[in-house]
Coordinates of C-alpha atoms and ligand atoms in Angstrom, one line a residue:
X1 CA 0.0 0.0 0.0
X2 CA 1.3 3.0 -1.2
X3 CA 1.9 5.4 1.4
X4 CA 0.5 9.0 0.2
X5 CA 1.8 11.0 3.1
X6 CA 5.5 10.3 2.0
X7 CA 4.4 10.5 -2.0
X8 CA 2.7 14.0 -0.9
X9 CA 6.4 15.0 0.6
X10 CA 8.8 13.5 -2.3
X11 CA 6.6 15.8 -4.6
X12 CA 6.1 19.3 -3.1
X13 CA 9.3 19.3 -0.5
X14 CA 8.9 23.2 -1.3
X15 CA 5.5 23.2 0.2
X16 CA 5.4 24.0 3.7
X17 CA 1.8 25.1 4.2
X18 CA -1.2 23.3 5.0
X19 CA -4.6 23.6 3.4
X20 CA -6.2 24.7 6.6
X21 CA -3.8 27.9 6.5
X22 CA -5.6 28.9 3.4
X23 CA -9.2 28.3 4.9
X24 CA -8.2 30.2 7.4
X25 CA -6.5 32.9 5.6
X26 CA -9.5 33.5 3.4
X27 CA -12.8 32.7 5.7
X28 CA -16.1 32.8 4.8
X29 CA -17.2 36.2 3.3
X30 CA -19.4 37.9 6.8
X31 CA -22.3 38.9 4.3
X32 CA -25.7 39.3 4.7
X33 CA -27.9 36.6 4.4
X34 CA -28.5 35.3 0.6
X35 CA -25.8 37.4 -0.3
X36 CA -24.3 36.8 -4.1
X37 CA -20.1 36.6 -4.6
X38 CA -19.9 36.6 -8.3
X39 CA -16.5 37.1 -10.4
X40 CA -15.6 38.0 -14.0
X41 CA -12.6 35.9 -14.4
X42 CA -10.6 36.4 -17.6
X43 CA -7.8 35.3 -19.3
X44 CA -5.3 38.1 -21.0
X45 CA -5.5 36.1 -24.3
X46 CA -6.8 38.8 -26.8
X47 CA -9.2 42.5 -26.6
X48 CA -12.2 42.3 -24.1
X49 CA -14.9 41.1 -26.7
X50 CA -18.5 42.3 -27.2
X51 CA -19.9 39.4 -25.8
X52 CA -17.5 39.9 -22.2
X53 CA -20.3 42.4 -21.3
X54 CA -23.1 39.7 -21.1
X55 CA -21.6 37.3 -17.9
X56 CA -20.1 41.0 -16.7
X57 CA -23.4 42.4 -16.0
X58 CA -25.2 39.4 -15.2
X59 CA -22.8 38.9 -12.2
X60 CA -22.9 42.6 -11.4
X61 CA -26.7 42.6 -11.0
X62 CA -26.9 39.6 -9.1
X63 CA -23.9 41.0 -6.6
X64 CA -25.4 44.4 -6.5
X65 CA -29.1 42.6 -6.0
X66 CA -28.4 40.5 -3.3
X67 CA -26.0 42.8 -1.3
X68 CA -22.9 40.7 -2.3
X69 CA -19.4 41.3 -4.2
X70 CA -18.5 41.5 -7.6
X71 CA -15.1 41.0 -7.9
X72 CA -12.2 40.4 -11.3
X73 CA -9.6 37.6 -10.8
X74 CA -7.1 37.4 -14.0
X75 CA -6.3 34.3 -15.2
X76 CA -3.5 33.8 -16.7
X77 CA -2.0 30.7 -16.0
X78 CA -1.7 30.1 -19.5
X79 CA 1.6 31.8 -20.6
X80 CA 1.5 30.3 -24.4
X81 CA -1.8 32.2 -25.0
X82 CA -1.1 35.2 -23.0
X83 CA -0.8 38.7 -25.0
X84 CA 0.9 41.9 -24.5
X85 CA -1.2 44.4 -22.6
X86 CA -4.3 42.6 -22.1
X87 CA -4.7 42.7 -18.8
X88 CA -3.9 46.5 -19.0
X89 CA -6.9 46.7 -22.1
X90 CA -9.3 44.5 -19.9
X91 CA -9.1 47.1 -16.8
X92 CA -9.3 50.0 -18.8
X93 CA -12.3 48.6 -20.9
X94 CA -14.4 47.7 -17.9
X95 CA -13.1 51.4 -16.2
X96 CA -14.9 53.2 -19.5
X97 CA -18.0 51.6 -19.3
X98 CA -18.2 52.4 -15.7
X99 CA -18.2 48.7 -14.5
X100 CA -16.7 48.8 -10.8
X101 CA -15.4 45.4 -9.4
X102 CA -15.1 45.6 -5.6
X103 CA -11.8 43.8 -5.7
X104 CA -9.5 43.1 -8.2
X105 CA -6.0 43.3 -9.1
X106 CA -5.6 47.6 -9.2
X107 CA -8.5 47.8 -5.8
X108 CA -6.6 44.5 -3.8
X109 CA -9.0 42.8 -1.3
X110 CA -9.2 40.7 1.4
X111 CA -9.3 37.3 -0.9
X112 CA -6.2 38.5 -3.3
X113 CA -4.0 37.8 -5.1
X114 CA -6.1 38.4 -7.4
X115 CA -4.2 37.1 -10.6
X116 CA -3.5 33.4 -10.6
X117 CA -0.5 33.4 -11.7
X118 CA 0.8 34.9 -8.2
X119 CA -1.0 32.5 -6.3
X120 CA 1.0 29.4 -7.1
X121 CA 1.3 28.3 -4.1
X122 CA -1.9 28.4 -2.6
X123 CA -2.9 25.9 -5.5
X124 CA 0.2 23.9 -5.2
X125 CA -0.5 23.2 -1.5
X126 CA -4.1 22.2 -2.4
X127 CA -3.0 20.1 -5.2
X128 CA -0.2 18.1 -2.3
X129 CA -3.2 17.3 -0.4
X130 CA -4.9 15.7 -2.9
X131 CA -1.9 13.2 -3.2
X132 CA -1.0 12.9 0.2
X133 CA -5.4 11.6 -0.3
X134 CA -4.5 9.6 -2.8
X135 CA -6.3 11.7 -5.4
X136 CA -3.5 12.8 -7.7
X137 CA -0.3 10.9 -9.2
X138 CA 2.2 12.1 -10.8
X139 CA 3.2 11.7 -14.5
X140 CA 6.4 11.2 -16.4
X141 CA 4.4 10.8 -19.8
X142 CA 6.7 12.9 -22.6
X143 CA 5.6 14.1 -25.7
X144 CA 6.3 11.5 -27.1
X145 CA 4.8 8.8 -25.7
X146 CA 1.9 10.9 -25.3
X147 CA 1.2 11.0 -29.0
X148 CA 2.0 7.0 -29.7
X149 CA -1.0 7.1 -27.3
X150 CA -3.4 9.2 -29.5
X151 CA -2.1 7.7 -32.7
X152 CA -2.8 3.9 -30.6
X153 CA -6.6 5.8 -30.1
X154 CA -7.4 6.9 -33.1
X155 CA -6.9 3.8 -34.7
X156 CA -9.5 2.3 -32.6
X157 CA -11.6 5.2 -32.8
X158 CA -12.4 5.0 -29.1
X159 CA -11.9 8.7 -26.9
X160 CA -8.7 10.7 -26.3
X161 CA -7.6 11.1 -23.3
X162 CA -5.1 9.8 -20.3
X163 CA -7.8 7.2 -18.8
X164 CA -7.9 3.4 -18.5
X165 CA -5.1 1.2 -19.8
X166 CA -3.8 4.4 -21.0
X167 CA -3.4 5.7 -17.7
X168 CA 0.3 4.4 -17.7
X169 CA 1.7 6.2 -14.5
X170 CA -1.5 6.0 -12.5
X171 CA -0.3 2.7 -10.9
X172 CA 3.7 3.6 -10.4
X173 CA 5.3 2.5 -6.8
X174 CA 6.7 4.8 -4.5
X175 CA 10.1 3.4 -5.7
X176 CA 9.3 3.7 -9.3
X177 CA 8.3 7.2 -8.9
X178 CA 11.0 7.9 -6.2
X179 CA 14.0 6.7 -9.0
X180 CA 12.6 9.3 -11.7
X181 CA 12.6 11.9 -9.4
X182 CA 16.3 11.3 -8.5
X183 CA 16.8 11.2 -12.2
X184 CA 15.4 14.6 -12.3
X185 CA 12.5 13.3 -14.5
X186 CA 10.1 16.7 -15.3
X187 CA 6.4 15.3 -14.1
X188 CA 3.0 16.7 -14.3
X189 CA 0.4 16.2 -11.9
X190 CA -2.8 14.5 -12.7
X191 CA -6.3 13.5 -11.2
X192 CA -6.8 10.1 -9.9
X193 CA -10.3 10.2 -11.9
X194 CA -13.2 8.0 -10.3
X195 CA -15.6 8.7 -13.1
X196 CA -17.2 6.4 -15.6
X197 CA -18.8 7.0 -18.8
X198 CA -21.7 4.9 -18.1
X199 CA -22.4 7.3 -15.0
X200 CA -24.6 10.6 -15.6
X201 CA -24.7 13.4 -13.0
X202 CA -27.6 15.4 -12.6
X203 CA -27.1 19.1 -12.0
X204 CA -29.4 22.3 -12.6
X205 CA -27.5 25.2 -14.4
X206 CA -29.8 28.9 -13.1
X207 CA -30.7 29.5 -16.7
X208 CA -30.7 26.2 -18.3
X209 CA -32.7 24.1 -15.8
X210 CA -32.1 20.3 -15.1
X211 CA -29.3 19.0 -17.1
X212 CA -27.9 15.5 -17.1
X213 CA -24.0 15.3 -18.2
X214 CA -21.7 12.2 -18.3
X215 CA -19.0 12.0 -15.9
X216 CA -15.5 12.6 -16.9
X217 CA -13.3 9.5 -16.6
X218 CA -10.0 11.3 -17.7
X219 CA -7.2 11.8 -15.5
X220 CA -6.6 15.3 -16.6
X221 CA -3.3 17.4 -15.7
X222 CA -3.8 19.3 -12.4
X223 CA -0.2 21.0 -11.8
X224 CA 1.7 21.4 -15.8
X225 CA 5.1 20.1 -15.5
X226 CA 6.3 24.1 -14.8
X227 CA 4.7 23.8 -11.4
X228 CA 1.9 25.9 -12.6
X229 CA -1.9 24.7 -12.2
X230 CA -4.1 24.2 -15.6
X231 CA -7.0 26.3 -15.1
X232 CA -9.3 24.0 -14.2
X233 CA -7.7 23.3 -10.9
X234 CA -7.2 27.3 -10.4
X235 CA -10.7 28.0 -11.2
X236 CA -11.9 25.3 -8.2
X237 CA -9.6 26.3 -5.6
X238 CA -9.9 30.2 -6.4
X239 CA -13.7 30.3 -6.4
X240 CA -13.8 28.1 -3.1
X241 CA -11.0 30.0 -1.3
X242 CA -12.7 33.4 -2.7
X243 CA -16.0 32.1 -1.4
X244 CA -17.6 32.4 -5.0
X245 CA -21.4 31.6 -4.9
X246 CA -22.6 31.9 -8.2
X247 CA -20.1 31.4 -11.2
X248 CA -21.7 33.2 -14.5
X249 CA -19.9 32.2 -17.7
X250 CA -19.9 31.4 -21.2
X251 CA -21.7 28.2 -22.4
X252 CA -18.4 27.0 -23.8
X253 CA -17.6 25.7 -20.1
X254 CA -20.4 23.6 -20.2
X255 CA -18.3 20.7 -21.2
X256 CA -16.0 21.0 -18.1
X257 CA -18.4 21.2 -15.9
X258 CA -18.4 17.3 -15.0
X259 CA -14.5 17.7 -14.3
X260 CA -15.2 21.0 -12.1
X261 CA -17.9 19.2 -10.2
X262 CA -15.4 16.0 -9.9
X263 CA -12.9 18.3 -8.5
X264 CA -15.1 20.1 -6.4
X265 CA -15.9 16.3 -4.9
X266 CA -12.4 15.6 -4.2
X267 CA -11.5 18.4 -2.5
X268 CA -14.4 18.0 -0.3
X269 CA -15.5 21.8 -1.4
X270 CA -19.2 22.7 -1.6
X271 CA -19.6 24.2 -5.2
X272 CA -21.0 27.4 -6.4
X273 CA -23.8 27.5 -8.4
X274 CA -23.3 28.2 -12.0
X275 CA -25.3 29.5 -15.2
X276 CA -23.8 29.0 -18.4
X277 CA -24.8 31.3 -20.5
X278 CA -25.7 31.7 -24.6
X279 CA -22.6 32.9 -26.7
X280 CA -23.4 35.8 -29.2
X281 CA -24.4 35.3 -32.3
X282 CA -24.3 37.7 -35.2
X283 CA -25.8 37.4 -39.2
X284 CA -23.1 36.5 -41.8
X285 CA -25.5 36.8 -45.0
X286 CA -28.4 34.1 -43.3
X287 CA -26.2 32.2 -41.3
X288 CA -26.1 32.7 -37.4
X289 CA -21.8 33.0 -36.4
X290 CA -20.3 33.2 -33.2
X291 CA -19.3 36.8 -32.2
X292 CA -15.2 35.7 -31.8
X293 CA -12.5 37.0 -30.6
X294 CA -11.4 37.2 -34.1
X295 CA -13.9 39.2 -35.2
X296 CA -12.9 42.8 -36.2
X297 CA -15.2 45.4 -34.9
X298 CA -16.0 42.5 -31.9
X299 CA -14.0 44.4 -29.0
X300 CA -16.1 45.9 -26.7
X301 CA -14.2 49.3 -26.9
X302 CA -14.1 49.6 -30.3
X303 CA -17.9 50.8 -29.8
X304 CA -16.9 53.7 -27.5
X305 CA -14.4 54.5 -30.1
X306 CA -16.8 54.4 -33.0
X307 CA -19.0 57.2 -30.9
X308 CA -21.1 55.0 -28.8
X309 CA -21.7 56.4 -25.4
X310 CA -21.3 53.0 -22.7
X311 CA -24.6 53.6 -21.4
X312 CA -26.4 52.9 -24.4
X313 CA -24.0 49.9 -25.1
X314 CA -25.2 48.6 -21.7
X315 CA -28.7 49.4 -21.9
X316 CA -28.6 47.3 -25.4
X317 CA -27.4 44.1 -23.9
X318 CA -29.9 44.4 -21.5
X319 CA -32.5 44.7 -23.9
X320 CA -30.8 40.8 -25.4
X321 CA -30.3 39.8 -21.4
X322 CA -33.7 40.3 -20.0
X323 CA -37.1 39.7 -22.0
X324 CA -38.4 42.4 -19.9
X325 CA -36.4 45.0 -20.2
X326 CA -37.7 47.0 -22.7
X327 CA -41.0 46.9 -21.1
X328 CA -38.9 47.8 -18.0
X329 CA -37.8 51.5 -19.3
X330 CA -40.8 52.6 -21.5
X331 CA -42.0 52.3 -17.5
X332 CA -39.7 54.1 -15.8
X333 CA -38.3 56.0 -18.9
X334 CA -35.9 57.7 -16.6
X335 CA -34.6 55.4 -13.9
X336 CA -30.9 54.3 -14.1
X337 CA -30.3 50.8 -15.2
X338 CA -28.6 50.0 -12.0
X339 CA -32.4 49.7 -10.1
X340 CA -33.4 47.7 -13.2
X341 CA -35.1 44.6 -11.4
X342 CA -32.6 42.0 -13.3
X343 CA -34.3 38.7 -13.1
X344 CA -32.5 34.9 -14.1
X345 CA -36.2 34.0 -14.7
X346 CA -36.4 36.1 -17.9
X347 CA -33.1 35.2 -19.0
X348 CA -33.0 32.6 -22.3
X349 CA -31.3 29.7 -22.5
X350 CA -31.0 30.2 -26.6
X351 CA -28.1 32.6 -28.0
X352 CA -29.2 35.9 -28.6
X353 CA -28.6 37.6 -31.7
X354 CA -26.5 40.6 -32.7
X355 CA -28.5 43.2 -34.0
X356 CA -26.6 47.0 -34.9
X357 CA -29.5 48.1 -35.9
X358 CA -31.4 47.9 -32.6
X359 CA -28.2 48.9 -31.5
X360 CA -28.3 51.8 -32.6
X361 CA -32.0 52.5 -31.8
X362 CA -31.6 51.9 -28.4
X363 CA -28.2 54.6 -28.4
X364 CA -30.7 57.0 -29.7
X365 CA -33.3 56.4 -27.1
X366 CA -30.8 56.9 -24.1
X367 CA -29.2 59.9 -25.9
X368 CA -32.4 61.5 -26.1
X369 CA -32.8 60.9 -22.8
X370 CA -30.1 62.3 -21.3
X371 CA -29.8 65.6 -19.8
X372 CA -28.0 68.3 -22.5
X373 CA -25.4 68.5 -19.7
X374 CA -24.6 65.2 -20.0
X375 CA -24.5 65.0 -23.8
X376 CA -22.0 67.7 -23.6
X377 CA -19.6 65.7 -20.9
X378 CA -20.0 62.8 -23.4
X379 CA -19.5 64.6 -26.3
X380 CA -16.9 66.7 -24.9
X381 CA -15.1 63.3 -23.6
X382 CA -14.9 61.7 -27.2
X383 CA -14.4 64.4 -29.3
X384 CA -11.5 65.7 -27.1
X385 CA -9.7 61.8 -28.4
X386 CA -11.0 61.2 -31.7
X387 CA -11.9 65.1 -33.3
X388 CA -9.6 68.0 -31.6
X389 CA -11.0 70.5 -34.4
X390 CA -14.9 69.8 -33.2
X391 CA -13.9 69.2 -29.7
X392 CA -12.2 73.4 -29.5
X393 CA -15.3 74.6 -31.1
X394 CA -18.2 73.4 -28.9
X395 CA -15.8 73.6 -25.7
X396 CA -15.1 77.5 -27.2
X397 CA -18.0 78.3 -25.2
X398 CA -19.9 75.8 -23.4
X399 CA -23.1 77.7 -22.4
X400 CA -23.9 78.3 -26.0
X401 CA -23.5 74.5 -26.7
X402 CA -25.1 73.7 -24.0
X403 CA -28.2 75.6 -25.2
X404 CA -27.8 73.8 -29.2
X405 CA -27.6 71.0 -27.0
X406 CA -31.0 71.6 -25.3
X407 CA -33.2 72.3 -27.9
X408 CA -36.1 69.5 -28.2
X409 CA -34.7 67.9 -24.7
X410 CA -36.3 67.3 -21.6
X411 CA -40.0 67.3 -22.7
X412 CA -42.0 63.7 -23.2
X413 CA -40.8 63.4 -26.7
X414 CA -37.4 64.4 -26.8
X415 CA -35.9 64.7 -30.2
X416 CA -34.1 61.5 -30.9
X417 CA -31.0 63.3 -33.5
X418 CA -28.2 61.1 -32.5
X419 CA -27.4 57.2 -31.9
X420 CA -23.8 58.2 -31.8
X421 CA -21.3 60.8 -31.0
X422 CA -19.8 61.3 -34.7
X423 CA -23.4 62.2 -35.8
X424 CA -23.4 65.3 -33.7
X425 CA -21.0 67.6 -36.0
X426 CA -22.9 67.1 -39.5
X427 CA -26.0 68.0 -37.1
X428 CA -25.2 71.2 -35.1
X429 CA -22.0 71.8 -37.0
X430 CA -23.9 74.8 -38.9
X431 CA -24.1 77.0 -35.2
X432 CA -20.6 77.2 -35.7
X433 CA -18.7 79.8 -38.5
X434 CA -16.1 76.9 -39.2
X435 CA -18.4 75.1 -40.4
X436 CA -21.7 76.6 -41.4
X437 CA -22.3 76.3 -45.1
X438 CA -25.3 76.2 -47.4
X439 CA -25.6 72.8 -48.6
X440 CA -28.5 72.0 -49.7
X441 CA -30.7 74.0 -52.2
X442 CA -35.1 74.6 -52.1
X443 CA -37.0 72.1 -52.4
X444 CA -39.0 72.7 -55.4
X445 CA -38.9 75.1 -58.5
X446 CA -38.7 78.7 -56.9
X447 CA -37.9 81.9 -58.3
X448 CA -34.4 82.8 -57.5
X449 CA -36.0 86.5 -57.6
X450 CA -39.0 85.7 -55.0
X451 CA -37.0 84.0 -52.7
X452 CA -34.5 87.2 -52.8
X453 CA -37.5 89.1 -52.2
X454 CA -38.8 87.0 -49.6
X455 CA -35.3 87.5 -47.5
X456 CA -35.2 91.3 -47.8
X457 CA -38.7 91.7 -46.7
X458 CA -38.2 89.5 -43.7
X459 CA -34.6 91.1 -43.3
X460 CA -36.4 94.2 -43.0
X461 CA -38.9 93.3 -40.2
X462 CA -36.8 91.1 -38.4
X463 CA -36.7 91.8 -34.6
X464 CA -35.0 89.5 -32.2
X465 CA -37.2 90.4 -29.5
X466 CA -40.2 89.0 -31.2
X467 CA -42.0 85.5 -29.3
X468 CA -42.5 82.6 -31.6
X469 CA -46.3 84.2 -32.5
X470 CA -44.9 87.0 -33.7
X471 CA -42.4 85.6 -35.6
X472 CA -44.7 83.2 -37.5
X473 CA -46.9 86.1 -38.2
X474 CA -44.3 88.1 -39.8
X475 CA -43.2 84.7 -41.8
X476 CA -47.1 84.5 -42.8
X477 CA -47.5 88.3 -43.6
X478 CA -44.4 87.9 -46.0
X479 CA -45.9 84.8 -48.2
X480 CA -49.2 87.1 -48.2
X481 CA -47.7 90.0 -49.5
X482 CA -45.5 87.9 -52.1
X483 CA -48.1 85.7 -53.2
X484 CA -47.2 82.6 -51.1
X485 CA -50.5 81.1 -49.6
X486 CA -50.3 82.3 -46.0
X487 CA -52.2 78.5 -44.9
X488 CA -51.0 74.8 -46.2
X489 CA -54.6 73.9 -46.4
X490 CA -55.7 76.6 -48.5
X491 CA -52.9 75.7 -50.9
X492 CA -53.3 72.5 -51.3
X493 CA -57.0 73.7 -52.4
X494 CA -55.3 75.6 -55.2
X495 CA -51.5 75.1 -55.3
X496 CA -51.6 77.1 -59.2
X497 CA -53.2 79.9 -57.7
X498 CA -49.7 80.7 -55.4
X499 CA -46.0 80.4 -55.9
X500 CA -45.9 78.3 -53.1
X501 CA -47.2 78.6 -49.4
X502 CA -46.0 79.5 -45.8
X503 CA -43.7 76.9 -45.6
X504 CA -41.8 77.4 -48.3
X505 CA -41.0 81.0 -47.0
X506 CA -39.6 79.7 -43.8
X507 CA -37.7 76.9 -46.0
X508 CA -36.2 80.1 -47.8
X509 CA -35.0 81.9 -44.0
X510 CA -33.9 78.0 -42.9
X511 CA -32.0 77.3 -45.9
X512 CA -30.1 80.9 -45.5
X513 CA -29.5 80.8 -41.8
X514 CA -28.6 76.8 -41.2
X515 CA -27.8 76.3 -44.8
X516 CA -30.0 73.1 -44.7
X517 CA -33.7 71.7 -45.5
X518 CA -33.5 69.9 -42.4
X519 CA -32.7 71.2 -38.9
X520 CA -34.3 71.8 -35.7
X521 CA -37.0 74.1 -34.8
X522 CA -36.2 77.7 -36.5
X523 CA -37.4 79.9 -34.4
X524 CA -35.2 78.3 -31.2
X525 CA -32.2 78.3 -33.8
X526 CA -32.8 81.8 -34.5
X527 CA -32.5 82.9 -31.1
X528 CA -29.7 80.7 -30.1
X529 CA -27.6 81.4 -33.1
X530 CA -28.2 85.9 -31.9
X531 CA -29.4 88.8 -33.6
X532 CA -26.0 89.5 -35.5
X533 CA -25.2 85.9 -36.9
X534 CA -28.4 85.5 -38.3
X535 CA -28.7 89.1 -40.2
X536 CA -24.8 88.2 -41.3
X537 CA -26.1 84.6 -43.3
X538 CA -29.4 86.2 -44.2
X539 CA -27.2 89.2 -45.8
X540 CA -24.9 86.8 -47.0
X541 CA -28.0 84.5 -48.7
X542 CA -29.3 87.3 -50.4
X543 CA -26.4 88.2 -51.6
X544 CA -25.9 85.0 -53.8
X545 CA -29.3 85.2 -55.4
Ligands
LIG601 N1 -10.7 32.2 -17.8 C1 -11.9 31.7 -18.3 C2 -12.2 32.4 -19.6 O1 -11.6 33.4 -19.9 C3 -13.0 31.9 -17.4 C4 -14.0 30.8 -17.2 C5 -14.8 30.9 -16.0 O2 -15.4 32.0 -15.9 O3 -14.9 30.0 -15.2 O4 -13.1 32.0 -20.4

């Protein structure tokens, strides 16, 4: 009979602490009662991805619901796959969209390290007591004889894997393993698996319901021959030393779950409960595609770069996230999203769907909402990186941005002009003189002459002081007196009686003093834009006709 203990020694002489140090050392979180500890936990392998933000926020709501912490571990025990900066780009992603973790590598914590690969140790210590338990052998496997045993495997077309027969160091001596440690032999660890394939667990994922999974039989690696844990090993020990409850991830996991569980078992931990959740999908012609890493355009900040402000990325996802949602903010049209009741219940199982359109409708719908103070810190904030020439006009002077900004906000139906930020400067560009140009030309066949004549006439009874009334009845008083039909209706009763009708004269004053068909109420622009601009362009107009 082997004697563990002494195996347990011969492998980790460097480990001198015990398991019980670590419960100890990280003891169960003192929250309140149904309290959630959730965790984003990524690997620095590549740009935070669109679909990140799904498992983000469903583990921030359920934190922030329940009272509980939401905290980011990095995992990165991976070195192969690791990339340059990532880690810095996942931080500064989550920082933009506002996301707060309440521990993580740049806040610390009470359950830290808070990046795997510093906490070696701690997993090597657990991964000793699972030998001195008889749970985990080592293995002196190399490359080589590793891939005789695929080839052997795929000739009988039965599984991959280190299991069975295959399983050649699983029954080694204490002598045998003692000799090719002397001989300085490199070793991995591996999991003494008890699983067969003809067993099934039962298990109930929050969003997927009851699911039935085959247990894993294969004795996968536990500590790499570099002394550093695979992931799966990190991922149990972490979320039971960092007193996880409720592990939100992609469905991709699914798979590994029977292994997790398995591990879970041997260390005698309880486990957390998990909800695997639907990848991303978006339209490639008719077919559905994952959203991958891969994909250009797929990072999550390449949206904020593109002039999307994070709120409205946010409130988008929720819109895919919760069926009620929608239903949710034509209710409370101006509560934040943080008191949004988020609900697993109305969560679905199936992958949800990319869709920039919506995307974009939604951006419009929080825009419109916001305050015009808060379109100009947004706008301010991403024009100041990516358009320094827009960015010193409006900032020039802000109260008389702020007031462009205003007009049509604030009221039950606020005007819905922008989805993103780079849609604002062909908008309100024309309140500015760099770049206020007439582009477009009447609408209709006019007399250059009458339109001349409407200007000077209105030119001439212009007064800055007048209210809206009295301005529209000096616009109406001018088509009267140059044949334009003072009232659409009438018109339209006898459109070859007049050159035109009301509307057309006020066209003729827009088009002169915004230089476009299309633009916001004139009247407001009139008075924002001052007595001395506007006589300047409607000077200027006439002067070209
Ligand atoms: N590091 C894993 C990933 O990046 C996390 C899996 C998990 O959340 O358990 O996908």
């Amino acid at each position: 009979m082997m004697d563990y203990n002494a195996l347990a020694e011969l492998l980790f002489p460097d480990v001198t602490k015990t398991t019980d140090y670590y419960e100890q050392l990280y003891p169960e979180r003192n929250l309140p009662e149904g309290a959630k500890v959730t965790r984003f936990a990524p690997s620095p392998t590549g740009f935070v991805h669109f679909g990140g933000l799904f498992p983000v926020l469903v583990n921030l709501y359920l934190a922030r619901q329940s009272g509980g912490v939401f905290y980011l571990r990095i995992e990165d025990t991976d070195e192969k796959r690791e990339v340059a900066g990532a880690e810095k780009d996942i931080i500064k992603a989550f920082e933009q969209f506002g996301i707060e973790f309440d521990e993580s590598i740049v806040k610390g914590g009470a359950y830290g390290p808070y990046r795997q690969s510093e906490r070696k140790e701690i997993y090597r210590t657990f991964a000793k007591k699972l030998v001195a338990e008889g749970k985990a052998y080592p293995c002196f496997c190399t490359k080589k004889e590793l891939d005789s045993m695929r080839r052997q495997q795929r000739a009988k077309k039965i599984n991959f894997g280190y299991y069975g027969e295959y399983a050649k160091c699983r029954n080694l001596t204490f002598d045998e393993i003692k000799a090719k440690i002397d001989a300085g032999m490199p070793f991995v660890l591996r999991l003494k698996s008890n699983g067969s394939l003809n067993n099934k667990i039962k298990f109930t994922d929050l969003v997927r319901g009851a699911i039935e999974l085959t247990e894993n039989d294969i004795d996968h690696i536990l500590l790499k021959s570099n002394g550093m844990p695979d992931y799966h090993l990190a991922h149990v020990v972490d979320d039971h030393l960092m007193r996880t409850t409720h592990v939100v991830r992609g469905e991709e996991w699914l798979p590994s779950l029977p292994y997790h569980l398995q591990l879970f078992g041997a260390f005698g931990f309880k486990p957390p409960k998990y909800m695997h959740i639907a990848q991303l999908m978006r339209l490639e012609g008719n077919a559905k595609k994952k959203l991958s890493k891969r994909d250009k355009g797929a990072g999550l900040t390449s949206y904020l770069t593109n002039g999307y402000a994070p709120e409205a990325v946010i409130e988008y996802v929720l819109t895919l996230l919760n069926s009620n949602f929608e239903d949710w903010r034509r209710a409370n049209p101006d509560a934040p999203v943080s008191v949004f009741p988020f609900s697993i219940k109305k969560m679905s199982p199936s992958g949800c769907l990319f869709d920039p359109v919506k995307l974009y409708d939604v951006s419009k719908n929080v825009v419109a909402r916001m305050s015009a103070q808060e379109v100009y810190d947004r706008l301010t904030k991403w024009t100041a990186e990516h358009d320094k020439k827009f960015h010193d006009v409006i900032t020039r002077d802000p109260d008389y941005t702020l007031s462009i900004l205003s007009i049509g906000r604030g009221g039950p139906k606020p005007r819905k002009d922008f989805g993103k930020w780079d849609e604002v400067k062909p908008f309100i560009g024309f309140f500015f003189k760099e770049y206020f140009k007439v582009t477009d030309q009447p609408e209709g066949d006019f007399d250059k002459a009458d339109i001349k004549t409407v200007l000077e006439k209105y030119l001439a009874v212009y007064n800055h002081a007048d209210d809206k009334d009295a301005w529209f009845e000096k616009v109406k008083q001018i088509a009267e007196e140059t044949g334009f039909c003072p009232n659409v209706k009438e018109f339209k009763q006898n459109p070859d009686g007049w050159k035109g009708h009301v509307g057309d004269v006020s066209m003729f004053i827009r088009l002169a003093v915004t230089g476009r068909l299309n633009a916001p109420d004139l009247y407001t622009v009139m008075q924002i834009l001052g007595e001395d601009e506007c006589r300047r362009r409607l000077k200027k107009h006439i002067a070209t006709l």
